[in-house]
mmCIF file of C-alpha atoms in Angstrom:
data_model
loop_
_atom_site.group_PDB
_atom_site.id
_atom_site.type_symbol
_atom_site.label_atom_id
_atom_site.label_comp_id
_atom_site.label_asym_id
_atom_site.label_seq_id
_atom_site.Cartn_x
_atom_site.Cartn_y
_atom_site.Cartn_z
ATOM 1 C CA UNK A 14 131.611 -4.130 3.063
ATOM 2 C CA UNK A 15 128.061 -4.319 1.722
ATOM 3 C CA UNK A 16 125.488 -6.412 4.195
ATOM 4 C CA UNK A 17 121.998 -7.344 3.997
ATOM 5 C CA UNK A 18 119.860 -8.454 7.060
ATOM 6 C CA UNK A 19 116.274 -9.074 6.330
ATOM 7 C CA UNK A 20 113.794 -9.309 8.884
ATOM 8 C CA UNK A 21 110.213 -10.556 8.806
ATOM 9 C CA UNK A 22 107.723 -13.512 9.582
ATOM 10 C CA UNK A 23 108.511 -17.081 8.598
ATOM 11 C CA UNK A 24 104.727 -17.865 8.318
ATOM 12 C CA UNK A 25 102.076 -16.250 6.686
ATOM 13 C CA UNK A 26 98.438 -17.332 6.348
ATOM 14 C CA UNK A 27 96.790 -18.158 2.981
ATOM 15 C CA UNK A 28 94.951 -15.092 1.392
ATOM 16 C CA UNK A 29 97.206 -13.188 3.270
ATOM 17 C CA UNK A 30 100.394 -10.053 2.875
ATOM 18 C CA UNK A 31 103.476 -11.293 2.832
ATOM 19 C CA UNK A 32 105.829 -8.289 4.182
ATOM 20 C CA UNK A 33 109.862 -8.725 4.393
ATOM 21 C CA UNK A 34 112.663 -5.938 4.698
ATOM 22 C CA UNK A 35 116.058 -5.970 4.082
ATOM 23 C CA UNK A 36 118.766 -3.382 5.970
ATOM 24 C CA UNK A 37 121.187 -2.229 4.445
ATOM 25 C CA UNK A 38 124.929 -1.747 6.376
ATOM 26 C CA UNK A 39 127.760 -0.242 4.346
ATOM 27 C CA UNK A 40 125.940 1.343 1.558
ATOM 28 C CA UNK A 41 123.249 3.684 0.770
ATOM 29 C CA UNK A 42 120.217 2.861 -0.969
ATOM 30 C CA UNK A 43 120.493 5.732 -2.559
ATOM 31 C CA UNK A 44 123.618 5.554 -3.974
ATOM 32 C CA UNK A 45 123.321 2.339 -4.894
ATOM 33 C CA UNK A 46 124.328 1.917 -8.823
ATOM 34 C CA UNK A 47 122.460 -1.659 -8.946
ATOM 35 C CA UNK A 48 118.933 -2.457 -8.523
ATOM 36 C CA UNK A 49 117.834 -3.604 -4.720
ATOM 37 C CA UNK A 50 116.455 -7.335 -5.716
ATOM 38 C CA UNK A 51 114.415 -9.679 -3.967
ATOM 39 C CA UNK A 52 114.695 -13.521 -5.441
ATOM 40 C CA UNK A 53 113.075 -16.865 -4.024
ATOM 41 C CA UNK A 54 114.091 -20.751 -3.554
ATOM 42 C CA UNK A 55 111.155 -22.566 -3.681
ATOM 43 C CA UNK A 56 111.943 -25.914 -1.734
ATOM 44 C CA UNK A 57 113.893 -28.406 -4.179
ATOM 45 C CA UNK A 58 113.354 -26.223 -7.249
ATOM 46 C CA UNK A 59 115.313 -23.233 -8.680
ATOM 47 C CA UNK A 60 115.476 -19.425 -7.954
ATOM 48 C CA UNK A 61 113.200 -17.030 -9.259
ATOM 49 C CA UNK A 62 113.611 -13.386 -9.584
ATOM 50 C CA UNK A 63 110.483 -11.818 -7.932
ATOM 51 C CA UNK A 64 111.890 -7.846 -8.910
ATOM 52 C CA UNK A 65 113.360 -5.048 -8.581
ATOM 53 C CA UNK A 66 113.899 -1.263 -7.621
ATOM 54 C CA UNK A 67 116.315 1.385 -8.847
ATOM 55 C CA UNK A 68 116.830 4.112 -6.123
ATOM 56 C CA UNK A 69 115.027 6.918 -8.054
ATOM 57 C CA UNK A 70 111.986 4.362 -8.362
ATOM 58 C CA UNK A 71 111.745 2.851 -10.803
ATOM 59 C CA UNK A 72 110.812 -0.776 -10.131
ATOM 60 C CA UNK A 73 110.160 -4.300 -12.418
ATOM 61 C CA UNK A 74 108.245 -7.155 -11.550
ATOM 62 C CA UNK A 75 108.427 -10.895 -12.508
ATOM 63 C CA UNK A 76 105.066 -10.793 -14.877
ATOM 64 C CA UNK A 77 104.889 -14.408 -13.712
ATOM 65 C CA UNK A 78 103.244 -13.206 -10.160
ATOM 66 C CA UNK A 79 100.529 -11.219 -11.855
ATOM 67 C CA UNK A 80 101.076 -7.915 -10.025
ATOM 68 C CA UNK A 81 101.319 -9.046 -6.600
ATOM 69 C CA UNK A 82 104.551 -7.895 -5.579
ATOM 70 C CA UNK A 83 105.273 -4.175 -4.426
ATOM 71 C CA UNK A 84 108.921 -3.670 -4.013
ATOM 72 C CA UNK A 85 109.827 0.168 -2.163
ATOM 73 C CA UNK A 86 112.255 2.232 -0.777
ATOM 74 C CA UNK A 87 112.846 3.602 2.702
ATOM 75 C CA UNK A 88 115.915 6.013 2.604
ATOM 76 C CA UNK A 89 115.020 7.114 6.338
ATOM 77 C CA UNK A 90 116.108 3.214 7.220
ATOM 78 C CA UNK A 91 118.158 2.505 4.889
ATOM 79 C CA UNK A 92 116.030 -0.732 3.443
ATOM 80 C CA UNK A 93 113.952 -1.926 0.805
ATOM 81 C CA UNK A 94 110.751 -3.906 1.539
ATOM 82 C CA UNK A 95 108.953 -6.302 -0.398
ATOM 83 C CA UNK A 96 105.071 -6.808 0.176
ATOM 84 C CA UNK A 97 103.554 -10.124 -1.700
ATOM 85 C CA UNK A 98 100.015 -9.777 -1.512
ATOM 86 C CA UNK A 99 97.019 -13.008 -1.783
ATOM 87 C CA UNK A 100 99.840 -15.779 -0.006
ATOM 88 C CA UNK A 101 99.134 -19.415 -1.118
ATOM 89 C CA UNK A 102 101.218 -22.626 -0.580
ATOM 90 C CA UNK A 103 102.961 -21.889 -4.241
ATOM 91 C CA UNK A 104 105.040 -18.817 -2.461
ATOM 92 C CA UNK A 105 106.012 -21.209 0.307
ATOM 93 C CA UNK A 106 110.045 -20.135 -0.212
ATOM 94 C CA UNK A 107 113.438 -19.046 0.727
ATOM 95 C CA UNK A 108 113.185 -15.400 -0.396
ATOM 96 C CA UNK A 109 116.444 -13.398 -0.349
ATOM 97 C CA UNK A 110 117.362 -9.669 -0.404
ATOM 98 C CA UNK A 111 119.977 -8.960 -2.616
ATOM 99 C CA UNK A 112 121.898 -5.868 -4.381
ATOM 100 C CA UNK A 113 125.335 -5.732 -6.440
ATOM 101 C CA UNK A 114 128.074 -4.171 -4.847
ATOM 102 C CA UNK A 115 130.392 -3.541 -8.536
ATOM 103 C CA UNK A 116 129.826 -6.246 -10.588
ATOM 104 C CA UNK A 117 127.034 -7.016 -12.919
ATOM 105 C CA UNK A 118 124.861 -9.895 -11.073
ATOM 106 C CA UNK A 119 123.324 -9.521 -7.728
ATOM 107 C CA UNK A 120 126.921 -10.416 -5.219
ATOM 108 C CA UNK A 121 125.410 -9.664 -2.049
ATOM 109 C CA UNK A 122 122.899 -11.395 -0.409
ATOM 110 C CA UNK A 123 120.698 -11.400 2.600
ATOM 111 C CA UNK A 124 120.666 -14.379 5.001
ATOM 112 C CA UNK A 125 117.258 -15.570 3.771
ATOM 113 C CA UNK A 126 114.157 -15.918 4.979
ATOM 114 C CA UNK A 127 112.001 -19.363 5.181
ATOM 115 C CA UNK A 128 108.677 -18.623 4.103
ATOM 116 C CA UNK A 129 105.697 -20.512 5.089
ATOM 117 C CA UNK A 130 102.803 -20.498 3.955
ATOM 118 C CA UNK A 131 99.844 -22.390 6.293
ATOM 119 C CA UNK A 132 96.744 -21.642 8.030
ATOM 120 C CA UNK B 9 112.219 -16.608 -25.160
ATOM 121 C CA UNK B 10 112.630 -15.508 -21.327
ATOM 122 C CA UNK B 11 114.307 -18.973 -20.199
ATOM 123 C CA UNK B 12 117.154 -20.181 -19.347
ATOM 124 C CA UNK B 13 117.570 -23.780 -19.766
ATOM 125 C CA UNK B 14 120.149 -25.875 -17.801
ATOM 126 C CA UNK B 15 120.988 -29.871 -17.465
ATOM 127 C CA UNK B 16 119.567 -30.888 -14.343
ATOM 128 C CA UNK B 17 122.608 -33.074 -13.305
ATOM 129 C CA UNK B 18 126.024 -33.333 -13.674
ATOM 130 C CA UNK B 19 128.860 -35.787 -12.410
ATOM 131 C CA UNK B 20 132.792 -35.489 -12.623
ATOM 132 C CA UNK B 21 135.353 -37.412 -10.851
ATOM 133 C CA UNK B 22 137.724 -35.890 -8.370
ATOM 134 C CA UNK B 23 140.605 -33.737 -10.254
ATOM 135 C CA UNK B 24 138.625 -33.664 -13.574
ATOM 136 C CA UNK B 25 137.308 -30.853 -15.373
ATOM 137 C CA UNK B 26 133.285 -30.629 -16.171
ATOM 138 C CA UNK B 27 131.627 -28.059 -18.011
ATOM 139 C CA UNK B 28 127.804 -26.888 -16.970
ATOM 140 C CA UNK B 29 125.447 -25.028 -20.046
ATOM 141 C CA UNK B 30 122.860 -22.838 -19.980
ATOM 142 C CA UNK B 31 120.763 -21.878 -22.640
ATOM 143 C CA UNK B 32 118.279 -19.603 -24.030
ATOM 144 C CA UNK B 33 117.385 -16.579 -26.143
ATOM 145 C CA UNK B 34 118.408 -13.739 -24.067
ATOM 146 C CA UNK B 35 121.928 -14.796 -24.061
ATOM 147 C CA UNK B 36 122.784 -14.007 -27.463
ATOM 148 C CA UNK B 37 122.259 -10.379 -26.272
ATOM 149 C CA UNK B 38 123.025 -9.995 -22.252
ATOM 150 C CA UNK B 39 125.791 -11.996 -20.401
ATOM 151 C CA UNK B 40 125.546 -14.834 -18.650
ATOM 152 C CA UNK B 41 126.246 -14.682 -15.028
ATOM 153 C CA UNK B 42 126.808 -18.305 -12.262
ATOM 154 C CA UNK B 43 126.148 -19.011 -8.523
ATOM 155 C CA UNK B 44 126.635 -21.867 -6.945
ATOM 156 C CA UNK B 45 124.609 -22.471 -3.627
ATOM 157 C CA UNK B 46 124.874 -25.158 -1.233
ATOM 158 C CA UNK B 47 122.126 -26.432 1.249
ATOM 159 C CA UNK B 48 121.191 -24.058 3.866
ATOM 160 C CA UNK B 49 123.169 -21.063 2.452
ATOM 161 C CA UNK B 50 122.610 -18.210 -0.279
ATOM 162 C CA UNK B 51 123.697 -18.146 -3.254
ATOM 163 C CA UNK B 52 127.564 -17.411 -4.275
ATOM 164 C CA UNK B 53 128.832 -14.949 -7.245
ATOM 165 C CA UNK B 54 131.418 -17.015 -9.315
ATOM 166 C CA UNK B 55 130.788 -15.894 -12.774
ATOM 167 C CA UNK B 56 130.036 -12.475 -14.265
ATOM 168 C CA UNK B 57 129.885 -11.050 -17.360
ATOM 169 C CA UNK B 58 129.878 -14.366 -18.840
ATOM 170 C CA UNK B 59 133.611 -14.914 -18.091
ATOM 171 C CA UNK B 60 135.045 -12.631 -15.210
ATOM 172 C CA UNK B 61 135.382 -13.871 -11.512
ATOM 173 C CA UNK B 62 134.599 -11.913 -8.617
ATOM 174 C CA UNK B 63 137.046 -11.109 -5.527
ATOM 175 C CA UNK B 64 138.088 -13.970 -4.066
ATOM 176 C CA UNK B 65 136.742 -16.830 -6.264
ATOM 177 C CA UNK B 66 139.259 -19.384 -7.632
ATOM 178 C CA UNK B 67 140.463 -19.934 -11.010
ATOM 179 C CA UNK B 68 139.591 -22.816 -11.336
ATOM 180 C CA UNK B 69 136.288 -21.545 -12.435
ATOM 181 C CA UNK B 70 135.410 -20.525 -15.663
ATOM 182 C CA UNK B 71 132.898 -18.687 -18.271
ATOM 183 C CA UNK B 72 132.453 -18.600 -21.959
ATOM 184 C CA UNK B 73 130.189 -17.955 -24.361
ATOM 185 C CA UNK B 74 128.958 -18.480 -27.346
ATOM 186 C CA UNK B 75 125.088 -17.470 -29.047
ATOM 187 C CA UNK B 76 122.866 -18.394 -27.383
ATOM 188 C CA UNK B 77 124.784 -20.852 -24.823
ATOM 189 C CA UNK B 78 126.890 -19.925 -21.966
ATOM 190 C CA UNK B 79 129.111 -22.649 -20.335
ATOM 191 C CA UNK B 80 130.804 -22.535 -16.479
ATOM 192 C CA UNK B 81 133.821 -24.865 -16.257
ATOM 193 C CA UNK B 82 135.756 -26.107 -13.434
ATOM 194 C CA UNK B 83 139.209 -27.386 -13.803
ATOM 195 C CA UNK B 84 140.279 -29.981 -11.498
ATOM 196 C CA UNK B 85 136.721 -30.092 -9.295
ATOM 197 C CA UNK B 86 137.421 -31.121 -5.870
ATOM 198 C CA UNK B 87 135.119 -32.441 -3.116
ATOM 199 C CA UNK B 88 133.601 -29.156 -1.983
ATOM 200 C CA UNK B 89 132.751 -27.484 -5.353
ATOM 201 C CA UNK B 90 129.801 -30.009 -5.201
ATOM 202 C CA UNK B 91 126.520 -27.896 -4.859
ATOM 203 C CA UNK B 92 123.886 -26.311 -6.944
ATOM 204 C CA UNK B 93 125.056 -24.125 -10.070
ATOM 205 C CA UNK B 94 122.774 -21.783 -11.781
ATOM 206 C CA UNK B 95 122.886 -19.233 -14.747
ATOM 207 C CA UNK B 96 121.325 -15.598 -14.631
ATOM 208 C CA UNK B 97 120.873 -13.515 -17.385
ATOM 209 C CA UNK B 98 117.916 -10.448 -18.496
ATOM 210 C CA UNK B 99 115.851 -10.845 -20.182
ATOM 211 C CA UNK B 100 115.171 -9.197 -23.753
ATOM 212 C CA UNK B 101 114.384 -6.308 -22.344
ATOM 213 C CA UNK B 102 116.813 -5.802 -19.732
ATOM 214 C CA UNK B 103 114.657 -5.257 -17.367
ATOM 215 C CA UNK B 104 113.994 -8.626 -16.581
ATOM 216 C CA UNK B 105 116.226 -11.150 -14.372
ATOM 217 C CA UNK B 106 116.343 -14.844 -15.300
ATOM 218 C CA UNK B 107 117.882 -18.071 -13.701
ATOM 219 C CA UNK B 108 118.116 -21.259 -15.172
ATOM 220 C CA UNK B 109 116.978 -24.031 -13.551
ATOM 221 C CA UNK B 110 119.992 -25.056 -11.810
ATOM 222 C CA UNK B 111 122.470 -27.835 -12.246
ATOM 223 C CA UNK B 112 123.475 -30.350 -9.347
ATOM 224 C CA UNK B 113 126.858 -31.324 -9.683
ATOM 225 C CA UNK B 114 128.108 -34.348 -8.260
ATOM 226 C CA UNK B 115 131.732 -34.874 -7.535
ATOM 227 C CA UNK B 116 132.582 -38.449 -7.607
#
């Protein structure tokens, strides 16, 4: 059974790096046939798909974030990391790691992470 | 177009059967997918590939399709299907990931 566990700070200053990981138990993140995904919930609003990386690299971006977001790969942990650079109150969030396990949508999900974003 | 484009709200009465849209662009070439998610707690697979459930999900719930709308039905809603449902598709590209805006549903 696939399982996600992020881990990271649930406040961030403004101007600054926003830096979350997710571990992943069960599967490889190399074998991994679907993309490892990071999506937020901003607070009383929808979810938004921040992006993406296949595990030979290739990664896509939500153009609405105007290249902030770095999404990598560590295969000697296991995880994925996302880094969200230039934090303001807008990225105040739930943001979620999340990866399909055999199905065509993103099925498993990390626990969340409350993101706050406050001097 | 790189939306998806759901009602905000939606009510149906205990034992009924309601039906939630979502639509855009994208849909008339990449599935729709649904999640419902209830306060405090992520999101839930119960849709994918616009009509196919995932391990473990009732069938009760629903997809279909048709151009550029994609619909999620319930049959016979009961008190705990009431949460948050949203839609997920690609975008033109593929590349992409979209949600709708989500859809409260209220079961009355």
């Amino acid at each position: 059974q696939v399982q996600l566990q992020q881990s990271g700070p649930g406040l961030v200053r403004p101007s600054q790096t926003l830096s979350l990981s997710c571990s992943a138990s069960g599967v490889s993140v190399i074998n991994g046939g679907y993309p490892w995904t990071w999506i937020r919930h901003h607070p009383g609003k929808g979810l938004e798909w921040i992006g993406h990386v296949y595990f030979r690299g290739n990664t896509y971006y939500n153009p609405s974030l105007k290249s902030r977001a770095t999404i990598s790969i560590d295969t000697s942990e296991n995880q994925f990391s996302l880094e969200l650079t230039s934090m303001t109150a807008a990225d105040t969030a739930v943001y979620y790691c999340a990866t399909g396990t055999g199905y065509s949508a993103p099925d498993s999900w990390g626990q969340g992470t409350l993101v706050t974003v406050s001097s | 177009s790189s939306e998806l484009t759901q009602d905000p709200a939606v009510s149906v009465a205990l034992g009924q059967t309601v039906r939630i849209t979502c639509q855009g662009d994208s849909l008339r070439s990449h599935y729709a997918s649904w999640y419902q998610q209830k306060p405090g707690q992520a999101p839930v697979l119960v849709i994918y590939g616009q009509n196919s459930r995932p391990s473990g999900i009732p069938d009760r719930f629903s997809g279909s399709g048709s151009g550029d709308t994609a619909s999620f039905i319930i049959t016979g809603a009961r008190a705990d299907d009431e949460a948050d449902y949203y839609c997920h598709s690609r975008d033109s590209s593929g590349h992409h990931l979209l949600f709708g805006g989500g859809t409260k549903l209220t079961v009355l």
